[in-house]
XYZ file of C-alpha atoms in Angstrom:
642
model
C -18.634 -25.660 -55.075
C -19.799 -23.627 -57.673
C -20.424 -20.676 -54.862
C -16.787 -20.862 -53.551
C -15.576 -20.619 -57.184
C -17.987 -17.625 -57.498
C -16.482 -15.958 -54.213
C -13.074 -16.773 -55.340
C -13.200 -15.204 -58.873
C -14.278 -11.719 -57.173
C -11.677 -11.513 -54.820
C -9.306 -12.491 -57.923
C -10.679 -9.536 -59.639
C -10.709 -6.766 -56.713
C -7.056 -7.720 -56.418
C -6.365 -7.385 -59.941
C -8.065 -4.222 -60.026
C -6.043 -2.652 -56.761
C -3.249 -3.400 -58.572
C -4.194 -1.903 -62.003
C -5.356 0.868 -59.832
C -1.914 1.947 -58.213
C -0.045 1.402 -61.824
C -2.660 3.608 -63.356
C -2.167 6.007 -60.380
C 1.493 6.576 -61.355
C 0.685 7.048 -65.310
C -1.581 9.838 -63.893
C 0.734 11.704 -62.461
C 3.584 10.763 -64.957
C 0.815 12.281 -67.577
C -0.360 15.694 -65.753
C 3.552 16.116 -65.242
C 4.341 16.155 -68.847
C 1.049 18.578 -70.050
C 2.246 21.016 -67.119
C 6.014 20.759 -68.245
C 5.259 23.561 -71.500
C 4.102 26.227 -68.519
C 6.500 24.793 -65.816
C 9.691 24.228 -67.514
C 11.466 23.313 -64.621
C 9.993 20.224 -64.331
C 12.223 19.137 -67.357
C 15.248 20.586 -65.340
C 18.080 18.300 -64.253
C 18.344 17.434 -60.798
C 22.111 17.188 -59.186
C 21.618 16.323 -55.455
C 22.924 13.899 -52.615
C 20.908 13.970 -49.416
C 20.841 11.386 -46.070
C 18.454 11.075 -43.539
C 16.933 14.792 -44.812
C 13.140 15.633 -44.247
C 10.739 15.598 -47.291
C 9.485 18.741 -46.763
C 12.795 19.645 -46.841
C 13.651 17.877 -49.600
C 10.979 19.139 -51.913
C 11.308 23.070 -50.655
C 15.090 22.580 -52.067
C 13.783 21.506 -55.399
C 11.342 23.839 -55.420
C 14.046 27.005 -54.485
C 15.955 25.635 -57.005
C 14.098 25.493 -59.877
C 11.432 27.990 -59.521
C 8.592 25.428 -59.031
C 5.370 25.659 -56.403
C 5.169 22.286 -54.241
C 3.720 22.051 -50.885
C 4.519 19.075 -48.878
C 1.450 17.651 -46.444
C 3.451 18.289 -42.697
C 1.751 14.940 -41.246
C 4.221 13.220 -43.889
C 7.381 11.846 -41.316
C 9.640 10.186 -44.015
C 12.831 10.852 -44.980
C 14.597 10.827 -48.086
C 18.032 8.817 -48.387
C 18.695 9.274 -52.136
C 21.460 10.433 -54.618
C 19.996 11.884 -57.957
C 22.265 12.610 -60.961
C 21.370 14.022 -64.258
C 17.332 12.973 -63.541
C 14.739 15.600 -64.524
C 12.969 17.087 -61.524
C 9.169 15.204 -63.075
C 11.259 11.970 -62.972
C 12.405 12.572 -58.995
C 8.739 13.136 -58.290
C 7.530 10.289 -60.198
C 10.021 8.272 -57.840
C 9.499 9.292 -54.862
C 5.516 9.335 -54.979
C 6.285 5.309 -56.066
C 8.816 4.600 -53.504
C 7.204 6.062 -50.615
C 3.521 5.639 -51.417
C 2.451 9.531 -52.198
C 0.526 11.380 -54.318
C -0.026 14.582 -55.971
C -2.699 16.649 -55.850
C -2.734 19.415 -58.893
C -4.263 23.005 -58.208
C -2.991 25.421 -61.302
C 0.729 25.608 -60.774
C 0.444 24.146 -57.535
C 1.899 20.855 -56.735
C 0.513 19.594 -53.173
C 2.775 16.046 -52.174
C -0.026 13.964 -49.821
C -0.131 10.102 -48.354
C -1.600 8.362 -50.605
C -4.668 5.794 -49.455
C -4.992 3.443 -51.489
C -9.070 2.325 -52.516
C -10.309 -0.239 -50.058
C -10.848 -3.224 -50.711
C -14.613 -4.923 -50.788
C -14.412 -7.546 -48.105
C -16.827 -10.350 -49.391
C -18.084 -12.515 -45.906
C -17.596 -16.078 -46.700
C -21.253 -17.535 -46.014
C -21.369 -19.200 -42.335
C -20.998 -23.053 -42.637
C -24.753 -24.601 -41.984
C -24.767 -27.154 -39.724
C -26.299 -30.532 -40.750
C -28.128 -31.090 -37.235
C -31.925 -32.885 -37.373
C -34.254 -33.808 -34.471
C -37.654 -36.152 -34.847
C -39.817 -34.731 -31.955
C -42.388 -37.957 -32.230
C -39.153 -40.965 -32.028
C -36.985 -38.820 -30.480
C -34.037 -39.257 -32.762
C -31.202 -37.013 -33.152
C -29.200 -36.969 -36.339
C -25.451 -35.057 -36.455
C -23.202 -34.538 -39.310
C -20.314 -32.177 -37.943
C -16.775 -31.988 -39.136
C -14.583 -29.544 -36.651
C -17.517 -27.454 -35.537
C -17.269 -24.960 -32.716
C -18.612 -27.092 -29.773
C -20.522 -23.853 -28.677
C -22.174 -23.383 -31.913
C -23.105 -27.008 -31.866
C -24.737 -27.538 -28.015
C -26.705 -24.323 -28.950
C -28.440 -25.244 -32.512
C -29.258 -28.802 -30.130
C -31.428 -26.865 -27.594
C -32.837 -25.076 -30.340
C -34.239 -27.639 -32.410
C -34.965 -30.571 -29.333
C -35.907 -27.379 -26.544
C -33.321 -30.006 -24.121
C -30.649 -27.546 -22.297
C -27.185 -28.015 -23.030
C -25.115 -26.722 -20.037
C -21.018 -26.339 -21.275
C -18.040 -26.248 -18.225
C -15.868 -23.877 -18.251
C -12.972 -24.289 -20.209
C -14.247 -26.784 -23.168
C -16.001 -23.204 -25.115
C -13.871 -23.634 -27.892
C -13.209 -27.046 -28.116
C -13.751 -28.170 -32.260
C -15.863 -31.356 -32.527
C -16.501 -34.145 -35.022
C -19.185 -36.808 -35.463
C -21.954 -38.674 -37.603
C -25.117 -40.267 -36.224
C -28.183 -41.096 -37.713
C -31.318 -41.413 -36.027
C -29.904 -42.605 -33.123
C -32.045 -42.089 -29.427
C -31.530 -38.809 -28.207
C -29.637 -40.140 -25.125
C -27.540 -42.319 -27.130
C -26.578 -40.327 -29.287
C -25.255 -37.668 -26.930
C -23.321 -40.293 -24.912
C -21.743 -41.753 -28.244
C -21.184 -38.121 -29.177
C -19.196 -37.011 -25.971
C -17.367 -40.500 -26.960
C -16.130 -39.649 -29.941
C -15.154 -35.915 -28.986
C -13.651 -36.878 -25.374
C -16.452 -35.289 -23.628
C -18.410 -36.431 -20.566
C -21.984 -35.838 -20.958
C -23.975 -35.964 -18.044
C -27.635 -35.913 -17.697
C -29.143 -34.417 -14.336
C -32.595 -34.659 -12.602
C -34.049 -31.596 -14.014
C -33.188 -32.787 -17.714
C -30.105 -30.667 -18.536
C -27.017 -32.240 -20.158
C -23.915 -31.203 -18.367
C -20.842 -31.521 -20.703
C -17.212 -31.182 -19.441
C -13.874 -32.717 -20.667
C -13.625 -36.280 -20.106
C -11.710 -37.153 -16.148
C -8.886 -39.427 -16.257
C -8.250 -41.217 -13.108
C -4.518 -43.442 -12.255
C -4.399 -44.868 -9.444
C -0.080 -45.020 -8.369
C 0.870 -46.296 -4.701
C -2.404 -45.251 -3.847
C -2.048 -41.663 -5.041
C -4.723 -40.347 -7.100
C -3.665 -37.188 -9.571
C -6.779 -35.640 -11.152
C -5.316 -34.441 -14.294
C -8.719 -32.013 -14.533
C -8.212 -28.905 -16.465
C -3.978 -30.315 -16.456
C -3.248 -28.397 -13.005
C -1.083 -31.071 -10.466
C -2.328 -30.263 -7.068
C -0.001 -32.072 -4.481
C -0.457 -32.207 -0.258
C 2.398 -33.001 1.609
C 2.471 -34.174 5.143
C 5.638 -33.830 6.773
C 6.159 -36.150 10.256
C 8.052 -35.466 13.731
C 10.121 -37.725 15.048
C 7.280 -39.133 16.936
C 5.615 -40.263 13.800
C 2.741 -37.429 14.149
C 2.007 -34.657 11.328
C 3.496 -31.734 12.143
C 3.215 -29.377 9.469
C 0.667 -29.511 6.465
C 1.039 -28.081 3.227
C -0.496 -28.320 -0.435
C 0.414 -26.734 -3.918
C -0.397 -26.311 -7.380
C 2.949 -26.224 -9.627
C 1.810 -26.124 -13.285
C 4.777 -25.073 -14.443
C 7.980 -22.884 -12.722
C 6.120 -19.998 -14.011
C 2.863 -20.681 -12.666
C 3.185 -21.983 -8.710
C 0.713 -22.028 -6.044
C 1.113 -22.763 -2.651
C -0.616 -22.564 0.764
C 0.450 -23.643 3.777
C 1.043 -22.311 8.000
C 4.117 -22.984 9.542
C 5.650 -25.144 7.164
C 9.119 -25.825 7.035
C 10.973 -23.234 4.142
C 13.161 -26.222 3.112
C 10.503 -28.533 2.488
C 8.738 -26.051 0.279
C 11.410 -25.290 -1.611
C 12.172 -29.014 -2.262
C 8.709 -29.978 -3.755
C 7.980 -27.130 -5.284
C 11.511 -27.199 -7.015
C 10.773 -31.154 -7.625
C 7.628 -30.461 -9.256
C 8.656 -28.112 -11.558
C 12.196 -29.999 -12.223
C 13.827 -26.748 -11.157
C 17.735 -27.008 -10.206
C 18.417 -25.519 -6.625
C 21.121 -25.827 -4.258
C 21.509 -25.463 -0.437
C 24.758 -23.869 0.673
C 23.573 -23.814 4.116
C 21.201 -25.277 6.471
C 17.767 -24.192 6.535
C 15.511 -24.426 9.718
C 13.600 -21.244 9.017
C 9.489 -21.632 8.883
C 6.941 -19.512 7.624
C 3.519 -19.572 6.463
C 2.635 -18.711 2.804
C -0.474 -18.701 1.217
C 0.406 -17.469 -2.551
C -1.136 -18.085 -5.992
C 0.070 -17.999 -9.518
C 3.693 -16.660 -9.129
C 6.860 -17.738 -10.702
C 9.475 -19.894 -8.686
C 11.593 -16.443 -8.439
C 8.472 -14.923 -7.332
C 7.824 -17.899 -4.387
C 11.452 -17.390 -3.210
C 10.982 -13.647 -2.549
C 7.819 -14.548 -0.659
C 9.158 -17.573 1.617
C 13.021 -15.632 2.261
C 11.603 -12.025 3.109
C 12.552 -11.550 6.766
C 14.723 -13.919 7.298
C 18.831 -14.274 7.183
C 18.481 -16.130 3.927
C 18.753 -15.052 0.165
C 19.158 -17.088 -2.900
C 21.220 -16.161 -6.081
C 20.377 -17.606 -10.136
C 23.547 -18.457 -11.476
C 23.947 -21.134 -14.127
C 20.576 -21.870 -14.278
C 20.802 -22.991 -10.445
C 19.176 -21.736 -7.581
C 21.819 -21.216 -4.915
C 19.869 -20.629 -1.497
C 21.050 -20.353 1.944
C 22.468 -17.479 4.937
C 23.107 -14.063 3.515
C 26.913 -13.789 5.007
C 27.634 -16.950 3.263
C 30.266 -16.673 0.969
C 28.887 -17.062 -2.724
C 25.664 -15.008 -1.723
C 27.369 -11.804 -1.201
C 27.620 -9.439 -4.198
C 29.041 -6.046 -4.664
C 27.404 -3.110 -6.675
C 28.373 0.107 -7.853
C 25.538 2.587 -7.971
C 26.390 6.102 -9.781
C 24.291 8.821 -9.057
C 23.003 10.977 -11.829
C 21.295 14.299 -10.456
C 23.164 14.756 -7.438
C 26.573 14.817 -5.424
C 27.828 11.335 -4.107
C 28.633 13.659 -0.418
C 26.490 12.394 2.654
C 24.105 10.006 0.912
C 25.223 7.522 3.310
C 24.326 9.673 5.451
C 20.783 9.548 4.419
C 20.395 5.631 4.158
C 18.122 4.593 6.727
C 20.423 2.217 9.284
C 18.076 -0.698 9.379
C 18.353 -1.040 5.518
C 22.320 -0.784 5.479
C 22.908 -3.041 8.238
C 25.754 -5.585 7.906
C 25.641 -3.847 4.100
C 29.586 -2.100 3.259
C 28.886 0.930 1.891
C 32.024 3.420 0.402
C 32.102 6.645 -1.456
C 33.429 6.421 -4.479
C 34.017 10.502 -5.648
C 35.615 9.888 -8.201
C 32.481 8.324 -10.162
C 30.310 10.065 -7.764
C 28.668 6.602 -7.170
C 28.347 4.352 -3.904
C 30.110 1.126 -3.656
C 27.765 -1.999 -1.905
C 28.823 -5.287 -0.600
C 26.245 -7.034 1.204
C 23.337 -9.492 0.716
C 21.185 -8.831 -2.855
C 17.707 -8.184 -0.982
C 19.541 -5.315 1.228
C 21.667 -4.115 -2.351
C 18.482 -4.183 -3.926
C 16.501 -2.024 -0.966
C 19.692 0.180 -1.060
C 19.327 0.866 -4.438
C 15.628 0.969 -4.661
C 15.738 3.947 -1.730
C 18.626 5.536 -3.697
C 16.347 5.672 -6.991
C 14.192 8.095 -5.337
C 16.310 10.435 -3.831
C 18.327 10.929 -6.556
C 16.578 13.420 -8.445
C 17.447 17.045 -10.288
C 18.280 19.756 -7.722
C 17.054 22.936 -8.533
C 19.434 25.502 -8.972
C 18.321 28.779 -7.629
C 19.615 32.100 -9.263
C 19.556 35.022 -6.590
C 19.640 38.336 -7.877
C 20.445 40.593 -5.114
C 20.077 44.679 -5.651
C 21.592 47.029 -2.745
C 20.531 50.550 -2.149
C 22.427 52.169 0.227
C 21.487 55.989 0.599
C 23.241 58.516 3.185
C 22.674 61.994 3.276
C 24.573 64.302 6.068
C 24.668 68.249 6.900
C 26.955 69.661 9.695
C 27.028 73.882 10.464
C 29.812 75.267 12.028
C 30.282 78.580 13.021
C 32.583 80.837 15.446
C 35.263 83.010 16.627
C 38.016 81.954 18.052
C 40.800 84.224 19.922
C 44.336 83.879 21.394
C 48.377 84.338 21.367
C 50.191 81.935 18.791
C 53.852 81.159 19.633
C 54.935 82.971 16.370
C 52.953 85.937 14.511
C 50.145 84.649 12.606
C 49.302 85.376 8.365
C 46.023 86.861 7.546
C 44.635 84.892 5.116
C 41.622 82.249 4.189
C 38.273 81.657 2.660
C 34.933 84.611 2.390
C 33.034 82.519 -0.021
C 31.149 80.028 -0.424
C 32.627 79.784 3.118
C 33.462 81.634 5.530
C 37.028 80.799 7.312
C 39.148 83.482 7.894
C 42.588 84.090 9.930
C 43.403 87.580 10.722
C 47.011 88.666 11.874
C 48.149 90.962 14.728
C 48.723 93.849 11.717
C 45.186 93.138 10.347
C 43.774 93.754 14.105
C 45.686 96.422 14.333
C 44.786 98.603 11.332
C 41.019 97.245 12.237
C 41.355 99.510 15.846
C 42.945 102.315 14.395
C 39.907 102.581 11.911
C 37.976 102.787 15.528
C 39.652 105.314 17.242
C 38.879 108.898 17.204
C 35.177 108.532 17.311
C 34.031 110.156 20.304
C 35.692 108.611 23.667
C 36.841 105.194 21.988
C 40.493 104.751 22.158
C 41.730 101.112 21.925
C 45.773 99.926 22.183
C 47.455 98.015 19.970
C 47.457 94.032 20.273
C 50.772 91.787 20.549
C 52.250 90.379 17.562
C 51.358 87.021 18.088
C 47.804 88.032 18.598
C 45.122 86.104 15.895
C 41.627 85.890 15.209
C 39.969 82.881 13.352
C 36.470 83.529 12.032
C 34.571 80.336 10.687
C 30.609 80.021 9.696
C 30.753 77.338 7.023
C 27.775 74.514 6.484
C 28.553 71.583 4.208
C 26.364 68.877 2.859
C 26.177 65.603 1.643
C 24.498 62.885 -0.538
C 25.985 59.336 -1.136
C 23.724 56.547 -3.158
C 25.450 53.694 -3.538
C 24.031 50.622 -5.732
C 25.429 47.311 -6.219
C 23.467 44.358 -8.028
C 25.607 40.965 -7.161
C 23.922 37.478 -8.482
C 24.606 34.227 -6.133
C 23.513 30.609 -7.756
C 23.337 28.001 -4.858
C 21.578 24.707 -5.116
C 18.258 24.067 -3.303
C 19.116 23.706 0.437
C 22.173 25.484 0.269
C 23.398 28.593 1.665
C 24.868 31.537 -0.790
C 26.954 34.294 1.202
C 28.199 37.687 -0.010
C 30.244 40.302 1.654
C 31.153 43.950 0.766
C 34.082 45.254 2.746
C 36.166 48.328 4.050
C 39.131 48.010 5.623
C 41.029 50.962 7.810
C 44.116 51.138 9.486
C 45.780 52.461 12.726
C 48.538 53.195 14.224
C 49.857 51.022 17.534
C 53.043 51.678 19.580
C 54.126 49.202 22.240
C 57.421 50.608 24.610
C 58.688 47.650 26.504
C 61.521 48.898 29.247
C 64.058 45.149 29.858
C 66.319 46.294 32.814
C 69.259 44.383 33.340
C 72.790 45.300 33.643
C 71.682 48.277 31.901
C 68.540 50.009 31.229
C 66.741 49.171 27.154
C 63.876 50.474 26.121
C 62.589 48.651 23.364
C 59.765 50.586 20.790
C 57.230 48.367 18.407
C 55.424 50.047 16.047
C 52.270 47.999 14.519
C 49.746 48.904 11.966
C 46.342 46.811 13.150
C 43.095 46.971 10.976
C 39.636 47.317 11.431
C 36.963 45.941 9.085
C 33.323 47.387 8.469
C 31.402 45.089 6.018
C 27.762 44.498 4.414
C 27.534 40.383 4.358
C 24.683 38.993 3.139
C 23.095 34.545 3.896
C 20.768 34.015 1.718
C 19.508 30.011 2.063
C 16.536 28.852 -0.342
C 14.201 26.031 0.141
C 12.392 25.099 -3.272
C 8.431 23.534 -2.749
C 7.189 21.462 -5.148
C 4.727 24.338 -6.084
C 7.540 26.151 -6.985
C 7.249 28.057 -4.139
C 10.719 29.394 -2.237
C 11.451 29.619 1.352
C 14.388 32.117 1.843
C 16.200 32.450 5.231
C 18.030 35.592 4.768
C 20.508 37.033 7.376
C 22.284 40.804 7.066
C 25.217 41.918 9.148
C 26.172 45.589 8.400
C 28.984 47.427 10.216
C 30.545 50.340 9.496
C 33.161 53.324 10.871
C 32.534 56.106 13.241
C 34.874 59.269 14.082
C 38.227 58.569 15.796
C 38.040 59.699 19.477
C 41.042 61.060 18.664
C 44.176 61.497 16.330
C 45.853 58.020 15.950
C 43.017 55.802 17.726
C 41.569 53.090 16.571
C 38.252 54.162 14.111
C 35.009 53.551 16.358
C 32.160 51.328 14.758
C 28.181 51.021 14.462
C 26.310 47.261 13.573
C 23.387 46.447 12.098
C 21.879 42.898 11.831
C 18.657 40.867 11.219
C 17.168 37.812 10.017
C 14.301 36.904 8.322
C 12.270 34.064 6.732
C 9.928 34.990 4.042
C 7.973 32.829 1.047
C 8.099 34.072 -2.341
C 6.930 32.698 -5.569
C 9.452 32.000 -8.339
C 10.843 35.155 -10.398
C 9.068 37.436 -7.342
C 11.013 40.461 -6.041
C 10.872 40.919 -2.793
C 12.179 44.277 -0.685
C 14.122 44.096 2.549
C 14.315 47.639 4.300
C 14.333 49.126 7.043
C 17.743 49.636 7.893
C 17.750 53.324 8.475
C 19.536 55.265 11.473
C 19.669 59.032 11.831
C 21.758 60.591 14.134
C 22.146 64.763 15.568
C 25.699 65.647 17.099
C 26.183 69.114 18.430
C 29.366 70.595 20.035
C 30.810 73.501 21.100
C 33.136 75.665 23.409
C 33.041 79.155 24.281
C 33.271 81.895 27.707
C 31.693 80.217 30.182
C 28.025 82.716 31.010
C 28.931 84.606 27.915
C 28.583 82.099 25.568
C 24.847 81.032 26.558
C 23.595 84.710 25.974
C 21.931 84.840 22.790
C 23.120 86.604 19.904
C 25.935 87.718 21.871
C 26.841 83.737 21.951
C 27.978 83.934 18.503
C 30.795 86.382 19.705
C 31.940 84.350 22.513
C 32.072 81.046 21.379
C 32.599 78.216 18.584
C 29.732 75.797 17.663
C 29.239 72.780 15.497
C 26.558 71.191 15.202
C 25.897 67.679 12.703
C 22.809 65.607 11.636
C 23.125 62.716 9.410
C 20.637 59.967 8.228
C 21.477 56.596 6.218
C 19.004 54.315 5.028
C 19.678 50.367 3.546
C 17.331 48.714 1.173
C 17.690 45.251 -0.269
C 16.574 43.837 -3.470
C 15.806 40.498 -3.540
C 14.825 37.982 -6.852
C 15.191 33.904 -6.303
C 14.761 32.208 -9.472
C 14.397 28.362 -10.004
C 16.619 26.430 -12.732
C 16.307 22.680 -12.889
């Protein structure tokens, strides 16, 4: 008594002292604030502030902005202040909130540093282990107990201990508490009066070890035995033909509707249900009848759990409404439910599609677009598959960003060069270009002065040409560059194709006579402008990996114009096209070229032998002669957005 009074008065006295400890902690700080307020003078400052659901940290950095003060705030501190201060001095406000949210301060100079404060621990003082008052005479054999809710454990070991007689414990009486007083009673005695008095049965075996285990209680009712051991019910049922013979066989263990057993091989699914549900004094309620069979052979599962088991693949569900288990065919009425499952990452658009047709069978299912969700009627087990599968597909697309960069280059140089002679219906101008090129008309006059500058020398002595005689002189050479660049982004999602198209559109001219002959003779004239396109269009279709990895299938269809065959005809054209699959990593440029034609023209017209002589060609003839090259390069840069 005297110890326990002892043990008592210490712990008094830590307590006391944790308590002093924490008041003197605050009349610490509450001191060092007041000797540091004569250098700090803002700590006398009023404080004029309203804050909700604010950080400390920030808190205290206001304060300290405010009036010029140096605090540091620990960042593992995750409180925050709800307060409204008016008129209080800025020492007060940190007196308060060190109190009110268990901090401290740590002083170093002029340096304030706000920490958690942990408090001293406590000295935990064991409370001595109770010594049990258990005695053994070797030479009689005598055992003596004094016990008073001892562990049973404790107890069977200090036995073997002091008498060297094994104590074997069952499983499941461990930490049973036991009572009892004997004195020098026989050893075996005194057990069996012992297991008595604690409702244990103590057994002694052949070998000489004492097997103890909670006491069996046997009732015998219409000559059905329940062995209550360890509290578990275990139950067989025989269920009888018509003949009288068994036909099915089954057994289980109901402790509770939360804790079922049963095993059994082809065993009628009603007859289950009914003991099972008896047992536990669970409500149910057949809304049609139940032939179905099965064999089930499960073990600790809930009532809800055993129904899963024994209905999965079969045409029955059950529903829990009321507290009532309402079981029978899954197109009975009362069993069928309707669901509306919204999707969250995707478009509503050809899931059904998707849905595997086993799982939707005899299960409605309706697009709503308007909620982007599905709309289910059907049996819960198929709802609940339905919804299960539409968990998983229904994740975040990936957007993918496609920057797309198009070079296209051309260069072309043409010569043409010539004279060209005749008779024009009327008198031609002199006139024209000399430089940078050369195209020059000269007139019947111009010719004319030209041969009079001739003649005289020697034997020459031409004649004058007509009036409508010309000359055309032409040596010209032109060249050209053309770099055209375009950078167009597409965003598709993942799976989707993105299309672009860059366009030119010419027109021509198209006249249709139609002659209608009837009393009289009409000729009827339609004029028509038709076009002609020449476009760039670009397919670009991604396919995101997991690795974050992209699949492109790119197509390219360029067309573009030639020269008219003639004036007034439709403009000729030229195609290019490819496709391609490549695999590029995310934010990877890849280039596309390639595309590159050249092409050499030459033409010309002259006096037939004369014009093929050289040098003298050039007097006889007209020449032009054209080489161009064009060259296409693509740009390509996917990148992945979720």
């Amino acid at each position: 008594m005297q110890k326990l009074i002892y043990i008592l008065g210490i712990v008094g006295c830590l307590l006391w002292s944790v308590t002093t400890y924490a008041n003197d902690r605050i009349k610490q700080i509450e001191n060092q604030l007041s000797a540091m307020t004569a250098e700090m003078p803002g700590l006398e400052e009023k404080v004029q502030m309203s804050v909700s659901g604010v950080s400390i940290q920030e808190f205290m950095r206001g304060i300290a902005d405010a009036h010029k003060l140096n605090i540091s705030v620990d960042p593992a501190i995750k409180q925050e202040v709800v307060n409204n201060f008016a008129n209080a001095t800025v020492s007060d406000v940190l007196i308060f909130i060190c109190k009110e949210y268990e901090l401290s301060i740590n002083f170093i100079g002029s340096i304030m540093s706000i920490v958690k404060y942990n408090p001293p621990q406590p000295i935990v003082v064991e409370t001595p282990k109770k010594e049990l008052q258990i005695n053994y005479d070797k030479n009689g054999d005598k055992l003596s107990l004094d016990l008073s809710n001892d562990s049973l454990e404790t107890v069977a070991k200090l036995i073997t201990q002091k008498s060297k007689k094994n104590m074997v414990l069952a499983s499941g009486v461990t930490p049973k508490l036991v009572s009892s007083y004997i004195e020098d009673m026989p050893f075996d005695n005194a057990m069996e009066k012992f297991g008595i008095a604690n409702d244990l049965s103590i057994t002694k075996t052949e070998d000489g070890f004492y097997l103890i285990d909670k006491k069996i209680v046997t009732n015998e009712n219409n000559n059905n035995k329940t062995d209550n051991r360890n509290t578990n019910k275990a139950n067989k049922i025989n269920n009888r033909n018509s003949g009288g013979s068994i036909a099915e066989e089954f057994s289980f263990n109901a402790k509770s509707n939360l804790d079922i057993s049963v095993f059994g091989s082809d065993v009628q699914i009603a007859d289950v249900i009914k003991s099972v549900a008896n047992e536990t004094g669970t409500d149910y309620y057949f809304v049609s009848d139940i032939k179905d069979k099965t064999t089930v052979n499960v073990q600790s599962t809930t009532f809800q759990g055993l129904l899963e088991n024994l209905l999965q693949g079969t045409e029955l569900t059950y529903e829990y409404r009321d507290g009532i288990y309402i079981i029978g065919e899954r197109k009975t009425e009362g069993l069928r439910m309707t669901k509306v499952i919204q999707l969250q990452h995707r478009s509503v658009e050809k899931v059904t599609e998707n849905i595997p047709a086993n799982i939707k069978q005899n299960v409605d299912v309706k697009e709503f677009v308007d909620l982007n969700s599905l709309i289910l009627s059907g049996s819960h087990p198929q709802i609940k598959e339905i919804e299960l599968f539409i968990k998983q597909i229904d994740k975040v697309v990936p957007v993918v960003l496609i920057e797309v960069m198009i070079v296209d280059y051309s260069n072309k140089r043409a010569n043409s060069t010539g004279i060209e002679v005749g008779l024009g219906n009327e008198p031609a101008e002199t006139g024209g270009k000399v430089f940078p090129e050369t195209n020059m008309s000269l007139s019947s006059s111009s010719i004319n002065d030209l041969i009079e500058s001739f003649n005289g020398y020697g034997i020459l002595n031409l004649g004058k040409v007509t009036p409508n005689f010309y000359v055309n002189i032409k040596a010209l050479e032109s060249q050209g560059i053309l770099n055209v660049k375009s950078t167009p982004k597409l965003a598709t999602l993942n799976g989707h194709e993105a299309t672009m198209s860059i366009g030119n559109t010419e027109y021509y001219f198209e006249q249709t006579n139609n002659v209608i002959t009837n009393t009289s003779t009409q000729n009827i004239t339609t004029k028509t402008y038709k076009s002609v396109n020449a476009d760039l269009s670009i397919t670009i279709k991604p396919f995101v990996s997991g690795d974050d990895q992209i699949t492109l299938e790119i197509t390219v269809n360029q067309s573009d114009f030639t020269e008219k065959i003639e004036p007034g005809a439709p403009p000729g054209s030229v195609s290019r096209d490819f496709t391609s699959y490549i695999r590029v990593k995310d934010q990877e440029m890849v280039l596309l070229g390639g595309l590159e034609e050249k092409a050499t023209r030459e033409s010309g017209s002259g006096v037939p032998f004369l014009s093929r002589i050289p040098i003298i060609k050039w007097f006889f003839s007209s020449r032009t002669k054209e080489k161009s090259r064009s060259k296409l390069n693509i740009f390509i840069k996917p990148t992945v957005i979720y």
